PDB file of C-alpha atoms in Angstrom:
ATOM      1  CA  MET A   1     -59.094  25.876 -73.425  1.00 50.00           C
ATOM      2  CA  ARG A   2     -56.099  23.414 -73.506  1.00 55.00           C
ATOM      3  CA  GLY A   3     -57.007  21.162 -71.816  1.00 57.00           C
ATOM      4  CA  ASN A   4     -60.856  20.812 -73.550  1.00 69.00           C
ATOM      5  CA  LYS A   5     -58.513  20.397 -76.967  1.00 70.00           C
ATOM      6  CA  LYS A   6     -56.273  17.440 -75.502  1.00 69.00           C
ATOM      7  CA  SER A   7     -59.219  15.816 -74.214  1.00 77.00           C
ATOM      8  CA  TYR A   8     -61.525  15.860 -77.907  1.00 71.00           C
ATOM      9  CA  PHE A   9     -57.914  14.796 -79.456  1.00 72.00           C
ATOM     10  CA  LEU A  10     -57.645  12.229 -76.649  1.00 75.00           C
ATOM     11  CA  LEU A  11     -61.454  10.978 -77.518  1.00 77.00           C
ATOM     12  CA  PHE A  12     -60.752  10.965 -81.160  1.00 77.00           C
ATOM     13  CA  PHE A  13     -57.561   8.421 -80.490  1.00 72.00           C
ATOM     14  CA  TYR A  14     -59.740   6.185 -79.166  1.00 76.00           C
ATOM     15  CA  VAL A  15     -62.561   6.191 -81.028  1.00 79.00           C
ATOM     16  CA  GLY A  16     -60.177   5.508 -83.692  1.00 77.00           C
ATOM     17  CA  LEU A  17     -57.906   2.904 -82.183  1.00 71.00           C
ATOM     18  CA  ALA A  18     -61.194   1.441 -81.468  1.00 73.00           C
ATOM     19  CA  LEU A  19     -62.254   0.333 -84.692  1.00 73.00           C
ATOM     20  CA  ILE A  20     -58.764  -0.715 -85.698  1.00 73.00           C
ATOM     21  CA  SER A  21     -58.419  -2.627 -83.029  1.00 70.00           C
ATOM     22  CA  TYR A  22     -62.269  -4.382 -83.001  1.00 72.00           C
ATOM     23  CA  GLN A  23     -61.407  -7.221 -85.283  1.00 73.00           C
ATOM     24  CA  TYR A  24     -58.245  -8.120 -82.911  1.00 74.00           C
ATOM     25  CA  VAL A  25     -60.324  -7.690 -79.817  1.00 75.00           C
ATOM     26  CA  GLU A  26     -62.863 -10.083 -81.758  1.00 78.00           C
ATOM     27  CA  ASN A  27     -60.174 -12.680 -82.596  1.00 76.00           C
ATOM     28  CA  SER A  28     -58.582 -12.421 -79.044  1.00 78.00           C
ATOM     29  CA  ILE A  29     -62.296 -13.823 -77.922  1.00 79.00           C
ATOM     30  CA  PHE A  30     -63.010 -16.568 -80.328  1.00 81.00           C
ATOM     31  CA  THR A  31     -59.352 -17.637 -79.346  1.00 79.00           C
ATOM     32  CA  GLN A  32     -59.643 -17.687 -75.808  1.00 79.00           C
ATOM     33  CA  HIS A  33     -62.746 -19.891 -75.843  1.00 81.00           C
ATOM     34  CA  ILE A  34     -61.182 -22.559 -78.411  1.00 81.00           C
ATOM     35  CA  VAL A  35     -58.098 -22.849 -76.047  1.00 80.00           C
ATOM     36  CA  THR A  36     -59.774 -23.141 -73.141  1.00 80.00           C
ATOM     37  CA  ALA A  37     -63.205 -25.459 -74.456  1.00 82.00           C
ATOM     38  CA  LYS A  38     -63.317 -27.814 -72.150  1.00 83.00           C
ATOM     39  CA  TYR A  39     -64.310 -31.194 -74.313  1.00 86.00           C
ATOM     40  CA  GLN A  40     -63.729 -35.388 -73.619  1.00 86.00           C
ATOM     41  CA  MET A  41     -62.962 -37.919 -76.551  1.00 86.00           C
ATOM     42  CA  VAL A  42     -64.674 -40.890 -76.699  1.00 87.00           C
ATOM     43  CA  ASP A  43     -64.386 -43.471 -79.654  1.00 84.00           C
ATOM     44  CA  ASN A  44     -68.223 -44.482 -79.604  1.00 85.00           C
ATOM     45  CA  LEU A  45     -71.457 -43.030 -80.343  1.00 84.00           C
ATOM     46  CA  GLU A  46     -73.583 -44.140 -77.938  1.00 76.00           C
ATOM     47  CA  ASN A  47     -77.047 -45.488 -78.752  1.00 65.00           C
ATOM     48  CA  GLY A  48     -80.109 -43.838 -78.268  1.00 55.00           C
ATOM     49  CA  LYS A  49     -78.076 -40.345 -77.850  1.00 73.00           C
ATOM     50  CA  THR A  50     -80.034 -37.320 -79.624  1.00 79.00           C
ATOM     51  CA  ILE A  51     -77.058 -36.372 -82.174  1.00 85.00           C
ATOM     52  CA  PRO A  52     -77.616 -32.422 -82.364  1.00 85.00           C
ATOM     53  CA  PHE A  53     -78.706 -31.162 -86.674  1.00 86.00           C
ATOM     54  CA  GLU A  54     -79.220 -27.466 -85.784  1.00 84.00           C
ATOM     55  CA  GLU A  55     -79.115 -24.317 -88.353  1.00 84.00           C
ATOM     56  CA  VAL A  56     -75.997 -22.825 -87.718  1.00 82.00           C
ATOM     57  CA  LYS A  57     -75.377 -19.601 -89.063  1.00 83.00           C
ATOM     58  CA  SER A  58     -71.945 -17.503 -88.942  1.00 82.00           C
ATOM     59  CA  ALA A  59     -70.216 -17.178 -85.561  1.00 83.00           C
ATOM     60  CA  THR A  60     -70.486 -14.194 -84.047  1.00 81.00           C
ATOM     61  CA  VAL A  61     -69.008 -12.664 -80.742  1.00 79.00           C
ATOM     62  CA  SER A  62     -72.413 -12.514 -79.038  1.00 81.00           C
ATOM     63  CA  ASP A  63     -72.746 -16.598 -79.951  1.00 83.00           C
ATOM     64  CA  VAL A  64     -69.905 -17.557 -77.624  1.00 83.00           C
ATOM     65  CA  PHE A  65     -70.830 -15.201 -74.507  1.00 78.00           C
ATOM     66  CA  THR A  66     -74.280 -17.099 -74.995  1.00 79.00           C
ATOM     67  CA  ALA A  67     -72.799 -20.425 -75.636  1.00 78.00           C
ATOM     68  CA  LYS A  68     -74.005 -23.295 -73.125  1.00 74.00           C
ATOM     69  CA  SER A  69     -71.562 -24.327 -70.510  1.00 68.00           C
ATOM     70  CA  GLU A  70     -71.194 -28.099 -71.360  1.00 74.00           C
ATOM     71  CA  GLU A  71     -68.784 -30.265 -71.674  1.00 76.00           C
ATOM     72  CA  LEU A  72     -69.216 -31.635 -74.950  1.00 86.00           C
ATOM     73  CA  GLU A  73     -68.155 -35.373 -76.427  1.00 89.00           C
ATOM     74  CA  ALA A  74     -65.156 -35.114 -78.952  1.00 91.00           C
ATOM     75  CA  ILE A  75     -65.320 -38.522 -81.080  1.00 93.00           C
ATOM     76  CA  GLY A  76     -62.176 -37.676 -83.091  1.00 92.00           C
ATOM     77  CA  VAL A  77     -59.507 -35.233 -84.288  1.00 92.00           C
ATOM     78  CA  LEU A  78     -59.343 -34.074 -88.058  1.00 94.00           C
ATOM     79  CA  SER A  79     -55.980 -32.421 -88.999  1.00 92.00           C
ATOM     80  CA  ILE A  80     -54.027 -31.102 -92.183  1.00 93.00           C
ATOM     81  CA  PRO A  81     -49.847 -31.080 -91.328  1.00 90.00           C
ATOM     82  CA  GLN A  82     -49.308 -28.957 -94.081  1.00 91.00           C
ATOM     83  CA  LEU A  83     -51.607 -25.796 -92.721  1.00 90.00           C
ATOM     84  CA  ALA A  84     -51.116 -26.461 -88.768  1.00 85.00           C
ATOM     85  CA  LEU A  85     -54.719 -27.081 -88.865  1.00 89.00           C
ATOM     86  CA  ALA A  86     -55.815 -29.510 -86.125  1.00 89.00           C
ATOM     87  CA  VAL A  87     -59.441 -29.587 -84.629  1.00 91.00           C
ATOM     88  CA  PRO A  88     -61.787 -31.658 -82.581  1.00 92.00           C
ATOM     89  CA  VAL A  89     -64.507 -33.580 -84.474  1.00 95.00           C
ATOM     90  CA  PHE A  90     -67.892 -33.819 -82.919  1.00 94.00           C
ATOM     91  CA  PRO A  91     -71.159 -35.909 -83.888  1.00 93.00           C
ATOM     92  CA  GLY A  92     -73.656 -33.790 -85.242  1.00 92.00           C
ATOM     93  CA  ILE A  93     -74.233 -30.104 -86.359  1.00 92.00           C
ATOM     94  CA  SER A  94     -74.590 -27.069 -83.307  1.00 91.00           C
ATOM     95  CA  GLN A  95     -73.345 -24.332 -83.058  1.00 91.00           C
ATOM     96  CA  ASN A  96     -71.688 -24.919 -79.408  1.00 90.00           C
ATOM     97  CA  ALA A  97     -69.485 -27.410 -81.401  1.00 91.00           C
ATOM     98  CA  MET A  98     -68.784 -25.576 -84.064  1.00 91.00           C
ATOM     99  CA  LEU A  99     -67.648 -22.538 -81.998  1.00 91.00           C
ATOM    100  CA  ILE A 100     -64.444 -24.853 -81.204  1.00 91.00           C
ATOM    101  CA  GLY A 101     -64.232 -27.192 -83.809  1.00 92.00           C
ATOM    102  CA  ALA A 102     -65.907 -29.400 -86.847  1.00 95.00           C
ATOM    103  CA  ALA A 103     -68.907 -30.946 -87.341  1.00 94.00           C
ATOM    104  CA  THR A 104     -69.599 -34.270 -88.353  1.00 93.00           C
ATOM    105  CA  MET A 105     -73.050 -34.017 -90.513  1.00 88.00           C
ATOM    106  CA  TYR A 106     -73.670 -37.819 -90.511  1.00 90.00           C
ATOM    107  CA  PRO A 107     -71.743 -39.297 -87.650  1.00 91.00           C
ATOM    108  CA  ARG A 108     -72.415 -42.931 -88.576  1.00 90.00           C
ATOM    109  CA  ARG A 109     -71.469 -43.257 -91.737  1.00 90.00           C
ATOM    110  CA  ASP A 110     -68.661 -45.914 -92.144  1.00 90.00           C
ATOM    111  CA  PRO A 111     -65.352 -44.036 -93.538  1.00 91.00           C
ATOM    112  CA  LEU A 112     -64.526 -46.904 -95.561  1.00 89.00           C
ATOM    113  CA  LYS A 113     -67.910 -46.840 -97.480  1.00 88.00           C
ATOM    114  CA  ASP A 114     -69.412 -43.266 -96.966  1.00 89.00           C
ATOM    115  CA  ASN A 115     -68.403 -40.412 -97.683  1.00 91.00           C
ATOM    116  CA  MET A 116     -67.741 -38.249 -94.757  1.00 93.00           C
ATOM    117  CA  ILE A 117     -68.868 -34.779 -93.685  1.00 93.00           C
ATOM    118  CA  PHE A 118     -67.137 -32.122 -92.037  1.00 96.00           C
ATOM    119  CA  LEU A 119     -68.367 -28.424 -91.581  1.00 95.00           C
ATOM    120  CA  GLY A 120     -66.398 -26.006 -89.702  1.00 93.00           C
ATOM    121  CA  HIS A 121     -66.464 -22.111 -89.264  1.00 91.00           C
ATOM    122  CA  HIS A 122     -64.557 -19.314 -90.970  1.00 89.00           C
ATOM    123  CA  LEU A 123     -63.294 -16.882 -88.801  1.00 84.00           C
ATOM    124  CA  SER A 124     -61.201 -13.146 -89.055  1.00 74.00           C
ATOM    125  CA  GLU A 125     -58.679 -14.970 -87.916  1.00 69.00           C
ATOM    126  CA  LYS A 126     -57.681 -17.272 -90.584  1.00 69.00           C
ATOM    127  CA  GLY A 127     -55.565 -19.598 -88.082  1.00 73.00           C
ATOM    128  CA  LEU A 128     -58.740 -20.732 -86.193  1.00 81.00           C
ATOM    129  CA  LEU A 129     -60.983 -23.557 -87.363  1.00 88.00           C
ATOM    130  CA  PHE A 130     -61.394 -24.521 -91.279  1.00 92.00           C
ATOM    131  CA  GLY A 131     -60.359 -20.789 -92.234  1.00 89.00           C
ATOM    132  CA  LYS A 132     -57.042 -22.261 -93.214  1.00 90.00           C
ATOM    133  CA  LEU A 133     -59.065 -24.302 -96.016  1.00 94.00           C
ATOM    134  CA  ALA A 134     -58.307 -21.327 -98.412  1.00 91.00           C
ATOM    135  CA  ASN A 135     -54.831 -22.035 -98.600  1.00 92.00           C
ATOM    136  CA  ALA A 136     -55.871 -25.960 -98.775  1.00 94.00           C
ATOM    137  CA  LYS A 137     -54.302 -27.388-102.653  1.00 94.00           C
ATOM    138  CA  LYS A 138     -54.449 -30.579-104.266  1.00 95.00           C
ATOM    139  CA  GLY A 139     -52.047 -33.398-103.146  1.00 95.00           C
ATOM    140  CA  GLN A 140     -51.810 -31.923 -99.077  1.00 96.00           C
ATOM    141  CA  LYS A 141     -52.811 -34.550 -96.403  1.00 95.00           C
ATOM    142  CA  ILE A 142     -55.665 -35.102 -94.364  1.00 95.00           C
ATOM    143  CA  ASP A 143     -55.263 -37.464 -90.938  1.00 93.00           C
ATOM    144  CA  LEU A 144     -58.560 -38.452 -89.249  1.00 93.00           C
ATOM    145  CA  ASP A 145     -59.138 -40.054 -86.040  1.00 92.00           C
ATOM    146  CA  TYR A 146     -62.293 -40.981 -85.673  1.00 93.00           C
ATOM    147  CA  LEU A 147     -63.965 -43.832 -83.208  1.00 91.00           C
ATOM    148  CA  GLY A 148     -60.505 -45.402 -82.544  1.00 88.00           C
ATOM    149  CA  LYS A 149     -59.238 -45.437 -85.920  1.00 90.00           C
ATOM    150  CA  SER A 150     -57.160 -43.676 -88.014  1.00 91.00           C
ATOM    151  CA  TYR A 151     -57.559 -42.903 -91.758  1.00 93.00           C
ATOM    152  CA  HIS A 152     -55.583 -40.942 -93.840  1.00 94.00           C
ATOM    153  CA  TYR A 153     -56.675 -39.053 -96.739  1.00 95.00           C
ATOM    154  CA  VAL A 154     -55.330 -37.137-100.209  1.00 96.00           C
ATOM    155  CA  ILE A 155     -56.850 -34.193-101.600  1.00 96.00           C
ATOM    156  CA  THR A 156     -58.035 -34.286-104.585  1.00 95.00           C
ATOM    157  CA  GLU A 157     -60.272 -30.865-105.419  1.00 93.00           C
ATOM    158  CA  LYS A 158     -60.619 -27.267-103.898  1.00 94.00           C
ATOM    159  CA  LYS A 159     -63.374 -24.661-105.092  1.00 92.00           C
ATOM    160  CA  ILE A 160     -66.042 -22.927-104.446  1.00 92.00           C
ATOM    161  CA  ILE A 161     -69.249 -23.610-104.602  1.00 91.00           C
ATOM    162  CA  ASP A 162     -72.798 -22.195-103.799  1.00 89.00           C
ATOM    163  CA  GLU A 163     -74.463 -23.048-100.381  1.00 82.00           C
ATOM    164  CA  GLN A 164     -77.607 -24.709-102.558  1.00 82.00           C
ATOM    165  CA  GLU A 165     -75.302 -27.593-104.305  1.00 79.00           C
ATOM    166  CA  VAL A 166     -76.553 -30.207-101.778  1.00 73.00           C
ATOM    167  CA  ASN A 167     -75.049 -32.639-104.277  1.00 74.00           C
ATOM    168  CA  TYR A 168     -71.529 -33.085-102.387  1.00 71.00           C
ATOM    169  CA  ILE A 169     -73.142 -34.228 -99.427  1.00 70.00           C
ATOM    170  CA  GLU A 170     -74.610 -36.970-100.614  1.00 69.00           C
ATOM    171  CA  GLU A 171     -73.031 -40.647 -99.574  1.00 61.00           C
ATOM    172  CA  ASN A 172     -71.535 -41.570-103.030  1.00 64.00           C
ATOM    173  CA  PRO A 173     -68.773 -41.613-103.696  1.00 65.00           C
ATOM    174  CA  ALA A 174     -67.433 -43.723-101.526  1.00 76.00           C
ATOM    175  CA  LYS A 175     -64.462 -43.377 -99.177  1.00 86.00           C
ATOM    176  CA  THR A 176     -64.025 -39.868 -99.806  1.00 91.00           C
ATOM    177  CA  LEU A 177     -64.227 -36.707 -97.622  1.00 94.00           C
ATOM    178  CA  THR A 178     -65.598 -33.593 -97.691  1.00 94.00           C
ATOM    179  CA  LEU A 179     -64.991 -30.517 -95.924  1.00 96.00           C
ATOM    180  CA  LEU A 180     -67.249 -27.373 -96.298  1.00 94.00           C
ATOM    181  CA  THR A 181     -66.539 -23.768 -94.791  1.00 93.00           C
ATOM    182  CA  CYS A 182     -67.868 -20.579 -95.849  1.00 91.00           C
ATOM    183  CA  ASP A 183     -66.231 -18.218 -98.209  1.00 88.00           C
ATOM    184  CA  LYS A 184     -65.414 -15.478 -96.150  1.00 86.00           C
ATOM    185  CA  ALA A 185     -66.070 -14.710 -92.405  1.00 79.00           C
ATOM    186  CA  SER A 186     -69.022 -13.274 -92.520  1.00 78.00           C
ATOM    187  CA  GLU A 187     -72.293 -13.642 -94.029  1.00 82.00           C
ATOM    188  CA  THR A 188     -72.175 -15.343 -97.423  1.00 85.00           C
ATOM    189  CA  THR A 189     -73.930 -17.810-100.213  1.00 87.00           C
ATOM    190  CA  LYS A 190     -70.444 -19.248-101.206  1.00 90.00           C
ATOM    191  CA  ARG A 191     -68.756 -22.159 -99.653  1.00 92.00           C
ATOM    192  CA  ILE A 192     -65.310 -23.276 -99.760  1.00 93.00           C
ATOM    193  CA  LEU A 193     -65.526 -27.405-100.758  1.00 94.00           C
ATOM    194  CA  VAL A 194     -62.424 -29.460-100.124  1.00 95.00           C
ATOM    195  CA  LYS A 195     -62.377 -33.274-101.664  1.00 94.00           C
ATOM    196  CA  ALA A 196     -60.151 -36.217-100.441  1.00 95.00           C
ATOM    197  CA  LYS A 197     -59.817 -39.651-101.039  1.00 93.00           C
ATOM    198  CA  ILE A 198     -58.312 -41.873 -98.580  1.00 92.00           C
ATOM    199  CA  VAL A 199     -55.044 -43.590 -99.035  1.00 89.00           C
ATOM    200  CA  GLU A 200     -54.859 -45.518 -95.767  1.00 70.00           C
ATOM    201  CA  MET A 201     -56.542 -46.766 -92.607  1.00 64.00           C
ATOM    202  CA  SER A 202     -55.093 -48.229 -89.180  1.00 62.00           C
ATOM    203  CA  GLN A 203     -57.056 -50.100 -86.260  1.00 57.00           C
ATOM    204  CA  LYS A 204     -56.123 -49.082 -83.163  1.00 52.00           C
ATOM    205  CA  SER A 205     -55.555 -51.035 -80.553  1.00 43.00           C
ATOM    206  CA  THR A 206     -57.037 -51.311 -77.425  1.00 40.00           C
ATOM    207  CA  ALA A 207     -53.647 -50.893 -75.633  1.00 39.00           C
ATOM    208  CA  ASN A 208     -52.464 -47.497 -77.483  1.00 43.00           C
ATOM    209  CA  LYS A 209     -56.219 -46.325 -77.466  1.00 44.00           C
ATOM    210  CA  GLN A 210     -55.808 -43.824 -74.926  1.00 45.00           C
ATOM    211  CA  PHE A 211     -52.036 -43.229 -76.145  1.00 40.00           C
ATOM    212  CA  SER A 212     -53.789 -41.577 -79.382  1.00 49.00           C
ATOM    213  CA  SER A 213     -55.957 -39.863 -77.695  1.00 49.00           C
ATOM    214  CA  LYS A 214     -53.265 -37.863 -76.080  1.00 54.00           C
ATOM    215  CA  ASN A 215     -51.317 -37.308 -79.179  1.00 61.00           C
ATOM    216  CA  SER A 216     -54.772 -35.837 -80.595  1.00 57.00           C
ATOM    217  CA  ILE A 217     -55.055 -33.400 -78.118  1.00 60.00           C
ATOM    218  CA  GLU A 218     -51.593 -32.527 -78.263  1.00 64.00           C
ATOM    219  CA  LYS A 219     -51.989 -31.689 -82.200  1.00 64.00           C
ATOM    220  CA  ILE A 220     -54.881 -29.476 -81.451  1.00 64.00           C
ATOM    221  CA  GLN A 221     -52.977 -27.821 -78.423  1.00 62.00           C
ATOM    222  CA  GLN A 222     -50.032 -27.209 -80.472  1.00 66.00           C
ATOM    223  CA  VAL A 223     -51.802 -24.837 -83.256  1.00 63.00           C
ATOM    224  CA  SER A 224     -53.599 -23.312 -80.371  1.00 65.00           C
ATOM    225  CA  LYS A 225     -50.675 -22.323 -79.075  1.00 68.00           C
ATOM    226  CA  LYS A 226     -49.269 -21.251 -82.276  1.00 68.00           C
ATOM    227  CA  ILE A 227     -52.361 -19.007 -82.978  1.00 68.00           C
ATOM    228  CA  ILE A 228     -53.212 -17.666 -79.168  1.00 69.00           C
ATOM    229  CA  ARG A 229     -49.355 -16.254 -79.031  1.00 73.00           C
ATOM    230  CA  LYS A 230     -50.138 -14.258 -82.603  1.00 70.00           C
ATOM    231  CA  VAL A 231     -53.337 -13.019 -81.065  1.00 70.00           C
ATOM    232  CA  TYR A 232     -52.095 -11.916 -77.491  1.00 74.00           C
ATOM    233  CA  LEU A 233     -49.088 -10.323 -79.879  1.00 78.00           C
ATOM    234  CA  GLN A 234     -51.248  -8.240 -81.430  1.00 71.00           C
ATOM    235  CA  LEU A 235     -53.600  -7.293 -78.622  1.00 72.00           C
ATOM    236  CA  PHE A 236     -49.960  -6.249 -77.283  1.00 80.00           C
ATOM    237  CA  PHE A 237     -49.207  -3.619 -79.753  1.00 79.00           C
ATOM    238  CA  PHE A 238     -52.622  -1.926 -79.629  1.00 73.00           C
ATOM    239  CA  GLY A 239     -51.995  -1.737 -76.338  1.00 79.00           C
ATOM    240  CA  LEU A 240     -48.657  -0.398 -76.714  1.00 81.00           C
ATOM    241  CA  ILE A 241     -50.286   1.939 -79.098  1.00 79.00           C
ATOM    242  CA  ALA A 242     -52.799   3.432 -76.702  1.00 77.00           C
ATOM    243  CA  ILE A 243     -49.939   3.889 -74.138  1.00 80.00           C
ATOM    244  CA  VAL A 244     -47.587   6.046 -76.449  1.00 78.00           C
ATOM    245  CA  GLY A 245     -50.482   7.804 -77.951  1.00 75.00           C
ATOM    246  CA  THR A 246     -51.900   8.776 -74.952  1.00 77.00           C
ATOM    247  CA  SER A 247     -48.933  10.256 -73.216  1.00 77.00           C
ATOM    248  CA  VAL A 248     -48.057  12.106 -76.419  1.00 73.00           C
ATOM    249  CA  ILE A 249     -51.568  13.777 -76.317  1.00 71.00           C
ATOM    250  CA  LEU A 250     -51.679  14.378 -72.615  1.00 71.00           C
ATOM    251  CA  PHE A 251     -47.442  15.698 -72.228  1.00 72.00           C
ATOM    252  CA  SER A 252     -47.242  17.559 -75.952  1.00 68.00           C
ATOM    253  CA  ASN A 253     -47.424  21.169 -75.385  1.00 64.00           C
ATOM    254  CA  LYS A 254     -48.375  21.510 -79.191  1.00 63.00           C
ATOM    255  CA  ILE A 255     -52.034  20.417 -78.594  1.00 61.00           C
TER     256      ILE A 255
END
């Protein structure tokens, strides 16, 4: 009888722990996928190459497991130092690309003439992808390495909009940057909008493009390492709880 009682206690304990830790396990899957993703940095858009433009919904764990096994080509890196945000930028819109970085809605637009638009997922782990835009503030700087050139912006506006407000993705005003992500990590019709104006642009010489590309990747890796340490520490904590809880139930004379 006592053995059956302990089995029930263990069952309830594990079910409860699984429900509590599910989000953290999900975060670890997303984090591992982002950190281990393979992509190549390029500084040009190949003529004639098809740029994807898919309908993308909120990211789920099943998207990670069904993602196509392919090496994507990143055309730049977008970073906001004050938010410790750094993500690779991919041409066009696809779930494959947005699971590891930001999508460029109109990759052939010119940052010195047009409104550049980038989309990113908002995951339950706020440190991943565009989740940190929730903490964006007016005056923060944005760095964009894009097709072999560097552009620097300052945030001028941040607000919540409806997904139907398409006027924000139009070409005008010129020389602006628009970042968009869901306002929460689930299905929603609201979007976080961050607008920025260009303040500086620099041309990369052929000699230092390789160095710059390496620096961009290092930015992403530094941010990723911080996030993965946090996520794995959380998993370790739940594993410790599981071990301690199991030991208490099995060896307790009162159960």
